[in-house]
Amino acid sequence: MERTLGIIKPDAVSKNVIGKIISIIEENEIKIKAMKMVKLTEEQAKGFYYVHKDKPFFNDLIKFMTSGPVVLMLLEGENVIERWRKIMGVTDPAKADEGTIRKLYGTDIEKNAVHGSDAPETAEYETKYFFNALEVC
Ligand code: ADP
Ligand code: MG
């Protein structure tokens, strides 16, 4: 069993597709062990995306991620880090496979509907960044 962090980003929340994305998670035998809807502060978003701080898209990304509420989810399942990334699709929705969440609900390479940790170490950092032990069922 593995754990990863999933986020439904502000574009998907404003498109009213939280339920559709959660359905996809459940259909794929992934368990939601913790979940909350929050509007990130600039400081919280910067801390979360610190690995990208030197990228040219960083400032816009922070603006986007703080533009409205997000849904944070701690996901659990077999091989869930890799499987959730596959279900999401690649970063650019235009290049994502048919049926992936980013293809279905993403807008562009920045506003791409969902987040997923990319490796065991980032999953560990990211799940602990947003959830403490008492919040995990
Ligand atoms: P992923 O979310 O697929 O792991 P990255 O970790 O590379 O992608 O980037 C983090 C987030 O930054 C992306 O999900 C997207 O919202 C944004 N992003 C990535 N690349 C670009 C880009 N070239 N232009 C604008 N935003 C980007
Ligand atoms: Mg990433």
mmCIF file of C-alpha atoms and ligand atoms in Angstrom:
data_model
loop_
_atom_site.group_PDB
_atom_site.id
_atom_site.type_symbol
_atom_site.label_atom_id
_atom_site.label_comp_id
_atom_site.label_asym_id
_atom_site.label_seq_id
_atom_site.Cartn_x
_atom_site.Cartn_y
_atom_site.Cartn_z
ATOM 1 C CA MET A 1 0.000 0.000 0.000
ATOM 2 C CA GLU A 2 1.175 3.443 -0.920
ATOM 3 C CA ARG A 3 -0.020 6.977 -0.227
ATOM 4 C CA THR A 4 0.057 10.075 -2.374
ATOM 5 C CA LEU A 5 -1.285 13.610 -2.384
ATOM 6 C CA GLY A 6 -3.975 14.534 -4.882
ATOM 7 C CA ILE A 7 -5.259 18.071 -5.419
ATOM 8 C CA ILE A 8 -8.311 19.203 -7.361
ATOM 9 C CA LYS A 9 -7.051 22.582 -8.564
ATOM 10 C CA PRO A 10 -9.037 25.871 -8.663
ATOM 11 C CA ASP A 11 -9.953 25.545 -12.375
ATOM 12 C CA ALA A 12 -11.625 22.157 -11.835
ATOM 13 C CA VAL A 13 -13.366 23.361 -8.663
ATOM 14 C CA SER A 14 -14.814 26.338 -10.568
ATOM 15 C CA LYS A 15 -15.912 24.039 -13.428
ATOM 16 C CA ASN A 16 -18.025 22.076 -10.883
ATOM 17 C CA VAL A 17 -16.309 18.760 -11.542
ATOM 18 C CA ILE A 18 -15.157 17.842 -8.015
ATOM 19 C CA GLY A 19 -17.665 14.971 -7.977
ATOM 20 C CA LYS A 20 -16.671 13.685 -11.386
ATOM 21 C CA ILE A 21 -12.995 13.595 -10.371
ATOM 22 C CA ILE A 22 -13.799 11.851 -7.087
ATOM 23 C CA SER A 23 -15.846 9.267 -9.044
ATOM 24 C CA ILE A 24 -12.825 8.514 -11.209
ATOM 25 C CA ILE A 25 -10.702 8.053 -8.073
ATOM 26 C CA GLU A 26 -13.251 5.630 -6.589
ATOM 27 C CA GLU A 27 -13.723 3.697 -9.831
ATOM 28 C CA ASN A 28 -9.970 3.056 -9.816
ATOM 29 C CA GLU A 29 -9.976 1.358 -6.405
ATOM 30 C CA ILE A 30 -8.164 4.246 -4.746
ATOM 31 C CA LYS A 31 -9.185 5.093 -1.156
ATOM 32 C CA ILE A 32 -9.562 8.672 0.044
ATOM 33 C CA LYS A 33 -8.022 8.617 3.546
ATOM 34 C CA ALA A 34 -8.325 12.377 4.201
ATOM 35 C CA MET A 35 -9.897 15.276 2.345
ATOM 36 C CA LYS A 36 -10.433 19.011 2.820
ATOM 37 C CA MET A 37 -11.350 22.047 0.768
ATOM 38 C CA VAL A 38 -9.231 25.134 1.423
ATOM 39 C CA LYS A 39 -8.197 28.363 -0.204
ATOM 40 C CA LEU A 40 -4.400 28.323 -0.092
ATOM 41 C CA THR A 41 -2.496 31.385 1.036
ATOM 42 C CA GLU A 42 0.395 32.625 -1.078
ATOM 43 C CA GLU A 43 2.828 31.364 1.564
ATOM 44 C CA GLN A 44 1.255 27.886 1.622
ATOM 45 C CA ALA A 45 1.293 27.602 -2.180
ATOM 46 C CA LYS A 46 4.909 28.790 -2.383
ATOM 47 C CA GLY A 47 6.002 26.255 0.230
ATOM 48 C CA PHE A 48 4.205 23.481 -1.589
ATOM 49 C CA TYR A 49 5.731 24.295 -4.974
ATOM 50 C CA TYR A 50 9.164 25.330 -3.660
ATOM 51 C CA VAL A 51 10.937 22.912 -6.064
ATOM 52 C CA HIS A 52 9.651 25.085 -8.917
ATOM 53 C CA LYS A 53 10.691 28.425 -7.368
ATOM 54 C CA ASP A 54 13.228 29.195 -10.090
ATOM 55 C CA LYS A 55 10.974 28.242 -13.009
ATOM 56 C CA PRO A 56 9.647 31.000 -15.282
ATOM 57 C CA PHE A 57 6.061 29.902 -14.607
ATOM 58 C CA PHE A 58 6.376 29.994 -10.790
ATOM 59 C CA ASN A 59 4.678 33.349 -10.077
ATOM 60 C CA ASP A 60 1.745 32.619 -12.374
ATOM 61 C CA LEU A 61 1.409 29.143 -10.873
ATOM 62 C CA ILE A 62 1.168 30.618 -7.355
ATOM 63 C CA LYS A 63 -1.419 33.156 -8.548
ATOM 64 C CA PHE A 64 -3.454 30.361 -10.109
ATOM 65 C CA MET A 65 -3.241 28.011 -7.125
ATOM 66 C CA THR A 66 -4.407 30.791 -4.762
ATOM 67 C CA SER A 67 -7.142 32.073 -7.105
ATOM 68 C CA GLY A 68 -9.873 29.915 -5.551
ATOM 69 C CA PRO A 69 -10.463 26.876 -3.373
ATOM 70 C CA VAL A 70 -8.696 23.578 -3.923
ATOM 71 C CA VAL A 71 -9.600 20.096 -2.688
ATOM 72 C CA LEU A 72 -6.713 18.336 -0.954
ATOM 73 C CA MET A 73 -6.878 14.546 -0.792
ATOM 74 C CA LEU A 74 -4.671 11.916 0.778
ATOM 75 C CA LEU A 75 -5.031 8.921 -1.530
ATOM 76 C CA GLU A 76 -4.127 5.329 -0.721
ATOM 77 C CA GLY A 77 -3.849 2.217 -2.870
ATOM 78 C CA GLU A 78 -1.504 -0.236 -4.497
ATOM 79 C CA ASN A 79 1.101 1.584 -6.579
ATOM 80 C CA VAL A 80 -1.072 4.696 -6.168
ATOM 81 C CA ILE A 81 1.677 7.256 -6.854
ATOM 82 C CA GLU A 82 2.225 5.995 -10.390
ATOM 83 C CA ARG A 83 -1.391 4.986 -10.990
ATOM 84 C CA TRP A 84 -2.795 8.393 -9.957
ATOM 85 C CA ARG A 85 -0.282 10.144 -12.264
ATOM 86 C CA LYS A 86 -1.496 7.919 -15.129
ATOM 87 C CA ILE A 87 -5.142 8.610 -14.354
ATOM 88 C CA MET A 88 -4.381 12.378 -14.304
ATOM 89 C CA GLY A 89 -2.532 12.376 -17.627
ATOM 90 C CA VAL A 90 0.571 14.383 -18.587
ATOM 91 C CA THR A 91 1.054 18.004 -17.503
ATOM 92 C CA ASP A 92 -0.250 19.584 -20.734
ATOM 93 C CA PRO A 93 -3.939 18.657 -21.222
ATOM 94 C CA ALA A 94 -3.505 19.078 -24.988
ATOM 95 C CA LYS A 95 -0.992 16.212 -24.938
ATOM 96 C CA ALA A 96 -2.795 14.037 -22.405
ATOM 97 C CA ASP A 97 -4.321 10.680 -23.384
ATOM 98 C CA GLU A 98 -8.058 10.408 -24.017
ATOM 99 C CA GLY A 99 -9.988 9.649 -20.853
ATOM 100 C CA THR A 100 -7.419 11.128 -18.468
ATOM 101 C CA ILE A 101 -8.592 13.790 -16.011
ATOM 102 C CA ARG A 102 -6.388 16.480 -17.513
ATOM 103 C CA LYS A 103 -7.706 15.708 -21.012
ATOM 104 C CA LEU A 104 -11.298 15.729 -19.762
ATOM 105 C CA TYR A 105 -11.189 18.734 -17.434
ATOM 106 C CA GLY A 106 -7.884 20.585 -17.846
ATOM 107 C CA THR A 107 -7.747 23.974 -19.535
ATOM 108 C CA ASP A 108 -4.075 24.495 -20.396
ATOM 109 C CA ILE A 109 -0.577 23.533 -19.246
ATOM 110 C CA GLU A 110 -0.966 25.690 -16.122
ATOM 111 C CA LYS A 111 -4.652 25.213 -15.342
ATOM 112 C CA ASN A 112 -4.554 21.440 -15.582
ATOM 113 C CA ALA A 113 -7.266 20.382 -13.104
ATOM 114 C CA VAL A 114 -5.310 18.096 -10.776
ATOM 115 C CA HIS A 115 -2.040 17.476 -8.963
ATOM 116 C CA GLY A 116 -0.335 14.232 -7.986
ATOM 117 C CA SER A 117 2.948 13.592 -6.182
ATOM 118 C CA ASP A 118 5.612 12.270 -8.550
ATOM 119 C CA ALA A 119 7.679 9.934 -6.325
ATOM 120 C CA PRO A 120 7.672 8.306 -2.849
ATOM 121 C CA GLU A 121 9.790 11.124 -1.337
ATOM 122 C CA THR A 122 7.578 13.906 -2.713
ATOM 123 C CA ALA A 123 4.439 11.978 -1.701
ATOM 124 C CA GLU A 124 5.792 11.816 1.854
ATOM 125 C CA TYR A 125 6.618 15.537 1.925
ATOM 126 C CA GLU A 126 3.384 16.638 0.263
ATOM 127 C CA THR A 127 0.958 14.503 2.304
ATOM 128 C CA LYS A 128 2.594 15.705 5.550
ATOM 129 C CA TYR A 129 2.612 19.302 4.277
ATOM 130 C CA PHE A 130 -1.190 19.375 4.235
ATOM 131 C CA PHE A 131 -2.382 16.642 6.636
ATOM 132 C CA ASN A 132 -1.414 15.791 10.201
ATOM 133 C CA ALA A 133 -1.850 12.296 11.660
ATOM 134 C CA LEU A 134 -5.175 13.175 13.368
ATOM 135 C CA GLU A 135 -6.741 14.094 10.017
ATOM 136 C CA VAL A 136 -5.976 10.778 8.333
ATOM 137 C CA CYS A 137 -8.646 8.075 8.646
HETATM 138 P P1 ADP B 1 3.043 17.982 -12.904
HETATM 139 O O1 ADP B 1 1.928 18.680 -12.166
HETATM 140 O O2 ADP B 1 2.526 17.233 -14.107
HETATM 141 O O3 ADP B 1 3.912 17.141 -12.021
HETATM 142 P P2 ADP B 1 5.216 19.933 -12.898
HETATM 143 O O4 ADP B 1 5.582 19.381 -11.573
HETATM 144 O O5 ADP B 1 6.263 20.017 -13.947
HETATM 145 O O6 ADP B 1 3.969 19.132 -13.542
HETATM 146 O O7 ADP B 1 4.639 21.405 -12.725
HETATM 147 C C1 ADP B 1 3.814 21.738 -11.629
HETATM 148 C C2 ADP B 1 2.645 22.557 -12.134
HETATM 149 O O8 ADP B 1 3.136 23.801 -12.672
HETATM 150 C C3 ADP B 1 1.874 21.932 -13.303
HETATM 151 O O9 ADP B 1 0.915 20.972 -12.898
HETATM 152 C C4 ADP B 1 1.229 23.149 -13.920
HETATM 153 O O10 ADP B 1 0.101 23.609 -13.160
HETATM 154 C C5 ADP B 1 2.359 24.174 -13.803
HETATM 155 N N1 ADP B 1 3.229 24.168 -14.990
HETATM 156 C C6 ADP B 1 4.131 23.229 -15.354
HETATM 157 N N2 ADP B 1 4.772 23.549 -16.495
HETATM 158 C C7 ADP B 1 4.259 24.749 -16.886
HETATM 159 C C8 ADP B 1 4.499 25.631 -17.983
HETATM 160 N N3 ADP B 1 5.409 25.333 -18.924
HETATM 161 N N4 ADP B 1 3.779 26.772 -18.045
HETATM 162 C C9 ADP B 1 2.865 27.089 -17.089
HETATM 163 N N5 ADP B 1 2.601 26.315 -16.023
HETATM 164 C C10 ADP B 1 3.266 25.150 -15.918
HETATM 165 MG MG MG B 2 5.078 17.770 -10.372
#
